[in-house]
Tab-separated table of N, CA, C and O in Angstrom:
chain	number	residue	atom	x	y	z
A	1	MET	N	0.845	-1.175	0.000
A	1	MET	CA	0.000	0.000	0.000
A	1	MET	C	0.888	1.235	0.000
A	1	MET	O	1.861	1.307	0.709
A	2	ILE	N	0.557	2.199	-0.822
A	2	ILE	CA	1.273	3.467	-0.869
A	2	ILE	C	0.357	4.555	-0.341
A	2	ILE	O	-0.797	4.646	-0.723
A	3	LEU	N	0.876	5.358	0.550
A	3	LEU	CA	0.111	6.437	1.172
A	3	LEU	C	0.638	7.768	0.661
A	3	LEU	O	1.830	8.021	0.698
A	4	VAL	N	-0.251	8.592	0.143
A	4	VAL	CA	0.149	9.935	-0.290
A	4	VAL	C	0.152	10.803	0.947
A	4	VAL	O	-0.865	10.969	1.603
A	5	ILE	N	1.313	11.365	1.272
A	5	ILE	CA	1.416	12.136	2.500
A	5	ILE	C	1.337	13.640	2.254
A	5	ILE	O	0.722	14.355	3.005
A	6	ILE	N	1.946	14.112	1.170
A	6	ILE	CA	1.966	15.547	0.931
A	6	ILE	C	1.738	15.820	-0.546
A	6	ILE	O	2.351	15.204	-1.386
A	7	VAL	N	0.869	16.753	-0.830
A	7	VAL	CA	0.653	17.203	-2.203
A	7	VAL	C	0.701	18.725	-2.183
A	7	VAL	O	-0.020	19.355	-1.424
A	8	PHE	N	1.565	19.295	-2.978
A	8	PHE	CA	1.631	20.740	-3.097
A	8	PHE	C	0.846	21.172	-4.319
A	8	PHE	O	0.956	20.589	-5.377
A	9	LEU	N	0.038	22.212	-4.173
A	9	LEU	CA	-0.801	22.707	-5.249
A	9	LEU	C	-0.348	24.101	-5.675
A	9	LEU	O	0.138	24.872	-4.863
A	10	ALA	N	-0.557	24.406	-6.927
A	10	ALA	CA	-0.236	25.743	-7.436
A	10	ALA	C	-1.502	26.577	-7.449
A	10	ALA	O	-2.559	26.109	-7.832
A	11	VAL	N	-1.401	27.812	-7.024
A	11	VAL	CA	-2.555	28.707	-6.997
A	11	VAL	C	-2.498	29.618	-8.220
A	11	VAL	O	-1.493	30.251	-8.493
A	12	ASN	N	-3.587	29.670	-8.945
A	12	ASN	CA	-3.702	30.535	-10.105
A	12	ASN	C	-4.080	31.922	-9.598
A	12	ASN	O	-5.152	32.120	-9.044
A	13	GLU	N	-3.201	32.903	-9.774
A	13	GLU	CA	-3.426	34.234	-9.208
A	13	GLU	C	-4.541	35.007	-9.898
A	13	GLU	O	-5.090	35.944	-9.341
A	14	LYS	N	-4.911	34.648	-11.116
A	14	LYS	CA	-5.947	35.390	-11.833
A	14	LYS	C	-7.319	35.217	-11.204
A	14	LYS	O	-8.069	36.155	-11.067
A	15	ASN	N	-7.654	33.994	-10.825
A	15	ASN	CA	-8.990	33.778	-10.268
A	15	ASN	C	-8.959	33.059	-8.921
A	15	ASN	O	-9.976	32.597	-8.441
A	16	ASN	N	-7.776	32.969	-8.321
A	16	ASN	CA	-7.591	32.346	-7.014
A	16	ASN	C	-8.064	30.906	-6.942
A	16	ASN	O	-8.326	30.396	-5.871
A	17	SER	N	-8.200	30.236	-8.073
A	17	SER	CA	-8.554	28.826	-8.044
A	17	SER	C	-7.293	27.995	-7.866
A	17	SER	O	-6.182	28.469	-8.062
A	18	VAL	N	-7.462	26.764	-7.475
A	18	VAL	CA	-6.333	25.869	-7.256
A	18	VAL	C	-6.247	24.905	-8.418
A	18	VAL	O	-7.237	24.288	-8.794
A	19	GLU	N	-5.063	24.809	-8.990
A	19	GLU	CA	-4.834	23.884	-10.092
A	19	GLU	C	-3.792	22.875	-9.663
A	19	GLU	O	-2.818	23.218	-9.000
A	20	PHE	N	-3.958	21.628	-10.042
A	20	PHE	CA	-2.970	20.611	-9.747
A	20	PHE	C	-2.244	20.245	-11.018
A	20	PHE	O	-2.858	19.901	-12.019
A	21	SER	N	-0.962	20.375	-10.983
A	21	SER	CA	-0.123	20.012	-12.117
A	21	SER	C	0.920	19.037	-11.601
A	21	SER	O	1.896	19.442	-10.965
A	22	PRO	N	0.724	17.731	-11.804
A	22	PRO	CA	1.639	16.759	-11.217
A	22	PRO	C	3.074	16.975	-11.670
A	22	PRO	O	3.339	17.216	-12.838
A	23	GLY	N	3.958	16.929	-10.730
A	23	GLY	CA	5.382	17.025	-11.023
A	23	GLY	C	6.020	15.677	-10.774
A	23	GLY	O	5.462	14.641	-11.129
A	24	ASP	N	7.123	15.698	-10.098
A	24	ASP	CA	7.834	14.467	-9.816
A	24	ASP	C	7.195	13.708	-8.665
A	24	ASP	O	6.704	14.294	-7.715
A	25	ALA	N	7.218	12.396	-8.767
A	25	ALA	CA	6.804	11.540	-7.668
A	25	ALA	C	8.053	11.262	-6.838
A	25	ALA	O	9.076	10.834	-7.361
A	26	LEU	N	7.988	11.549	-5.552
A	26	LEU	CA	9.094	11.335	-4.630
A	26	LEU	C	8.723	10.211	-3.679
A	26	LEU	O	7.568	10.097	-3.274
A	27	TYR	N	9.686	9.371	-3.292
A	27	TYR	CA	9.395	8.189	-2.488
A	27	TYR	C	10.281	8.123	-1.260
A	27	TYR	O	11.450	8.492	-1.294
A	28	VAL	N	9.697	7.586	-0.159
A	28	VAL	CA	10.415	7.342	1.085
A	28	VAL	C	10.113	5.904	1.508
A	28	VAL	O	8.979	5.444	1.397
A	29	SER	N	11.137	5.189	1.966
A	29	SER	CA	10.969	3.807	2.417
A	29	SER	C	12.093	3.463	3.383
A	29	SER	O	13.197	4.016	3.296
A	30	LEU	N	11.823	2.523	4.290
A	30	LEU	CA	12.864	2.079	5.217
A	30	LEU	C	14.046	1.447	4.497
A	30	LEU	O	15.146	1.384	5.027
A	31	SER	N	13.849	0.987	3.264
A	31	SER	CA	14.945	0.394	2.498
A	31	SER	C	15.738	1.447	1.732
A	31	SER	O	16.677	1.123	1.020
A	32	GLY	N	15.366	2.729	1.886
A	32	GLY	CA	15.979	3.803	1.119
A	32	GLY	C	17.274	4.336	1.690
A	32	GLY	O	17.808	3.826	2.678
A	33	ASP	N	17.779	5.388	1.059
A	33	ASP	CA	19.043	6.009	1.436
A	33	ASP	C	18.934	7.513	1.189
A	33	ASP	O	18.663	7.932	0.073
A	34	ASP	N	19.158	8.317	2.226
A	34	ASP	CA	19.072	9.774	2.103
A	34	ASP	C	20.318	10.396	1.480
A	34	ASP	O	20.316	11.578	1.167
A	35	THR	N	21.371	9.629	1.274
A	35	THR	CA	22.627	10.205	0.800
A	35	THR	C	22.872	10.030	-0.694
A	35	THR	O	23.840	10.573	-1.220
A	36	THR	N	22.003	9.316	-1.406
A	36	THR	CA	22.284	9.027	-2.812
A	36	THR	C	22.021	10.202	-3.736
A	36	THR	O	22.656	10.315	-4.772
A	37	GLY	N	21.078	11.056	-3.406
A	37	GLY	CA	20.728	12.156	-4.290
A	37	GLY	C	19.798	11.731	-5.413
A	37	GLY	O	19.323	12.541	-6.183
A	38	VAL	N	19.531	10.456	-5.521
A	38	VAL	CA	18.644	9.908	-6.547
A	38	VAL	C	17.408	9.381	-5.842
A	38	VAL	O	17.504	8.772	-4.785
A	39	VAL	N	16.235	9.608	-6.431
A	39	VAL	CA	15.023	9.069	-5.827
A	39	VAL	C	14.114	8.530	-6.921
A	39	VAL	O	13.923	9.146	-7.965
A	40	SER	N	13.610	7.325	-6.673
A	40	SER	CA	12.639	6.683	-7.557
A	40	SER	C	11.914	5.645	-6.727
A	40	SER	O	12.241	5.431	-5.559
A	41	PHE	N	10.946	4.963	-7.317
A	41	PHE	CA	10.232	3.926	-6.593
A	41	PHE	C	11.204	2.841	-6.126
A	41	PHE	O	11.110	2.335	-5.018
A	42	ASP	N	12.167	2.487	-6.979
A	42	ASP	CA	13.132	1.435	-6.658
A	42	ASP	C	14.317	1.933	-5.837
A	42	ASP	O	15.068	1.128	-5.305
A	43	ALA	N	14.508	3.243	-5.763
A	43	ALA	CA	15.610	3.836	-4.997
A	43	ALA	C	15.081	5.021	-4.191
A	43	ALA	O	15.373	6.175	-4.495
A	44	PRO	N	14.282	4.743	-3.149
A	44	PRO	CA	13.656	5.828	-2.372
A	44	PRO	C	14.623	6.449	-1.368
A	44	PRO	O	15.704	5.919	-1.107
A	45	TRP	N	14.205	7.598	-0.816
A	45	TRP	CA	14.912	8.145	0.334
A	45	TRP	C	14.499	7.361	1.559
A	45	TRP	O	13.493	6.659	1.559
A	46	ARG	N	15.246	7.479	2.657
A	46	ARG	CA	14.968	6.684	3.853
A	46	ARG	C	14.023	7.375	4.838
A	46	ARG	O	13.194	6.729	5.457
A	47	THR	N	14.145	8.680	5.014
A	47	THR	CA	13.375	9.340	6.065
A	47	THR	C	12.369	10.348	5.512
A	47	THR	O	12.608	11.001	4.498
A	48	ILE	N	11.247	10.457	6.211
A	48	ILE	CA	10.203	11.395	5.816
A	48	ILE	C	10.721	12.827	5.896
A	48	ILE	O	10.471	13.641	5.004
A	49	ASN	N	11.466	13.147	6.958
A	49	ASN	CA	11.989	14.513	7.107
A	49	ASN	C	12.857	14.903	5.919
A	49	ASN	O	12.777	16.032	5.433
A	50	TYR	N	13.710	13.995	5.462
A	50	TYR	CA	14.555	14.306	4.317
A	50	TYR	C	13.706	14.478	3.060
A	50	TYR	O	13.917	15.392	2.276
A	51	GLY	N	12.722	13.606	2.876
A	51	GLY	CA	11.838	13.716	1.719
A	51	GLY	C	11.113	15.048	1.681
A	51	GLY	O	11.041	15.703	0.645
A	52	VAL	N	10.591	15.469	2.816
A	52	VAL	CA	9.887	16.756	2.900
A	52	VAL	C	10.845	17.901	2.599
A	52	VAL	O	10.483	18.859	1.902
A	53	SER	N	12.079	17.810	3.063
A	53	SER	CA	13.044	18.891	2.830
A	53	SER	C	13.444	19.003	1.360
A	53	SER	O	13.955	20.039	0.943
A	54	GLN	N	13.198	17.971	0.559
A	54	GLN	CA	13.579	17.979	-0.853
A	54	GLN	C	12.465	18.467	-1.775
A	54	GLN	O	12.673	18.638	-2.966
A	55	ILE	N	11.286	18.712	-1.227
A	55	ILE	CA	10.172	19.213	-2.039
A	55	ILE	C	10.437	20.673	-2.394
A	55	ILE	O	10.774	21.475	-1.535
A	56	SER	N	10.294	21.009	-3.655
A	56	SER	CA	10.588	22.372	-4.096
A	56	SER	C	9.484	23.336	-3.679
A	56	SER	O	8.327	22.950	-3.509
A	57	SER	N	9.845	24.596	-3.565
A	57	SER	CA	8.851	25.612	-3.208
A	57	SER	C	7.923	25.914	-4.379
A	57	SER	O	6.891	26.551	-4.204
A	58	ASP	N	8.277	25.461	-5.582
A	58	ASP	CA	7.422	25.648	-6.752
A	58	ASP	C	6.203	24.735	-6.722
A	58	ASP	O	5.232	24.977	-7.412
A	59	GLY	N	6.263	23.687	-5.931
A	59	GLY	CA	5.149	22.753	-5.810
A	59	GLY	C	5.096	21.754	-6.939
A	59	GLY	O	5.942	21.710	-7.815
A	60	GLY	N	4.077	20.923	-6.902
A	60	GLY	CA	3.865	19.951	-7.949
A	60	GLY	C	4.359	18.560	-7.630
A	60	GLY	O	4.050	17.617	-8.342
A	61	GLU	N	5.150	18.394	-6.570
A	61	GLU	CA	5.629	17.081	-6.223
A	61	GLU	C	4.647	16.354	-5.308
A	61	GLU	O	3.873	16.956	-4.591
A	62	ILE	N	4.733	15.029	-5.349
A	62	ILE	CA	3.964	14.187	-4.449
A	62	ILE	C	4.963	13.310	-3.718
A	62	ILE	O	5.811	12.676	-4.350
A	63	LEU	N	4.885	13.265	-2.393
A	63	LEU	CA	5.769	12.432	-1.581
A	63	LEU	C	5.002	11.193	-1.171
A	63	LEU	O	4.010	11.286	-0.439
A	64	TYR	N	5.453	10.044	-1.633
A	64	TYR	CA	4.817	8.767	-1.310
A	64	TYR	C	5.604	8.087	-0.190
A	64	TYR	O	6.829	7.995	-0.275
A	65	ILE	N	4.894	7.625	0.837
A	65	ILE	CA	5.504	6.887	1.930
A	65	ILE	C	5.190	5.415	1.707
A	65	ILE	O	4.031	5.006	1.752
A	66	ARG	N	6.241	4.623	1.465
A	66	ARG	CA	6.034	3.206	1.186
A	66	ARG	C	5.905	2.416	2.477
A	66	ARG	O	6.107	2.941	3.571
A	67	ASP	N	5.566	1.142	2.372
A	67	ASP	CA	5.348	0.252	3.516
A	67	ASP	C	6.507	0.293	4.505
A	67	ASP	O	7.652	0.481	4.109
A	68	GLY	N	6.201	0.042	5.746
A	68	GLY	CA	7.223	-0.062	6.772
A	68	GLY	C	6.754	0.544	8.074
A	68	GLY	O	5.780	1.267	8.131
A	69	VAL	N	7.466	0.193	9.129
A	69	VAL	CA	7.155	0.705	10.460
A	69	VAL	C	8.399	1.352	11.026
A	69	VAL	O	9.481	0.847	10.905
């Protein structure tokens, strides 16, 4: 099971509506590594804090938290 933890949305300044434009999918898992600089489903980061710190201020990314305790 994959849980979507954070979704950043872009705000359209003309009419103040919210638009979603998917960007990169980011992954975190206990099997991951925060030091690689590479992130994918097969090569996730290890910690949620590191994953959150890598989300750009431009928005559009989704941080997926994979299975684990």
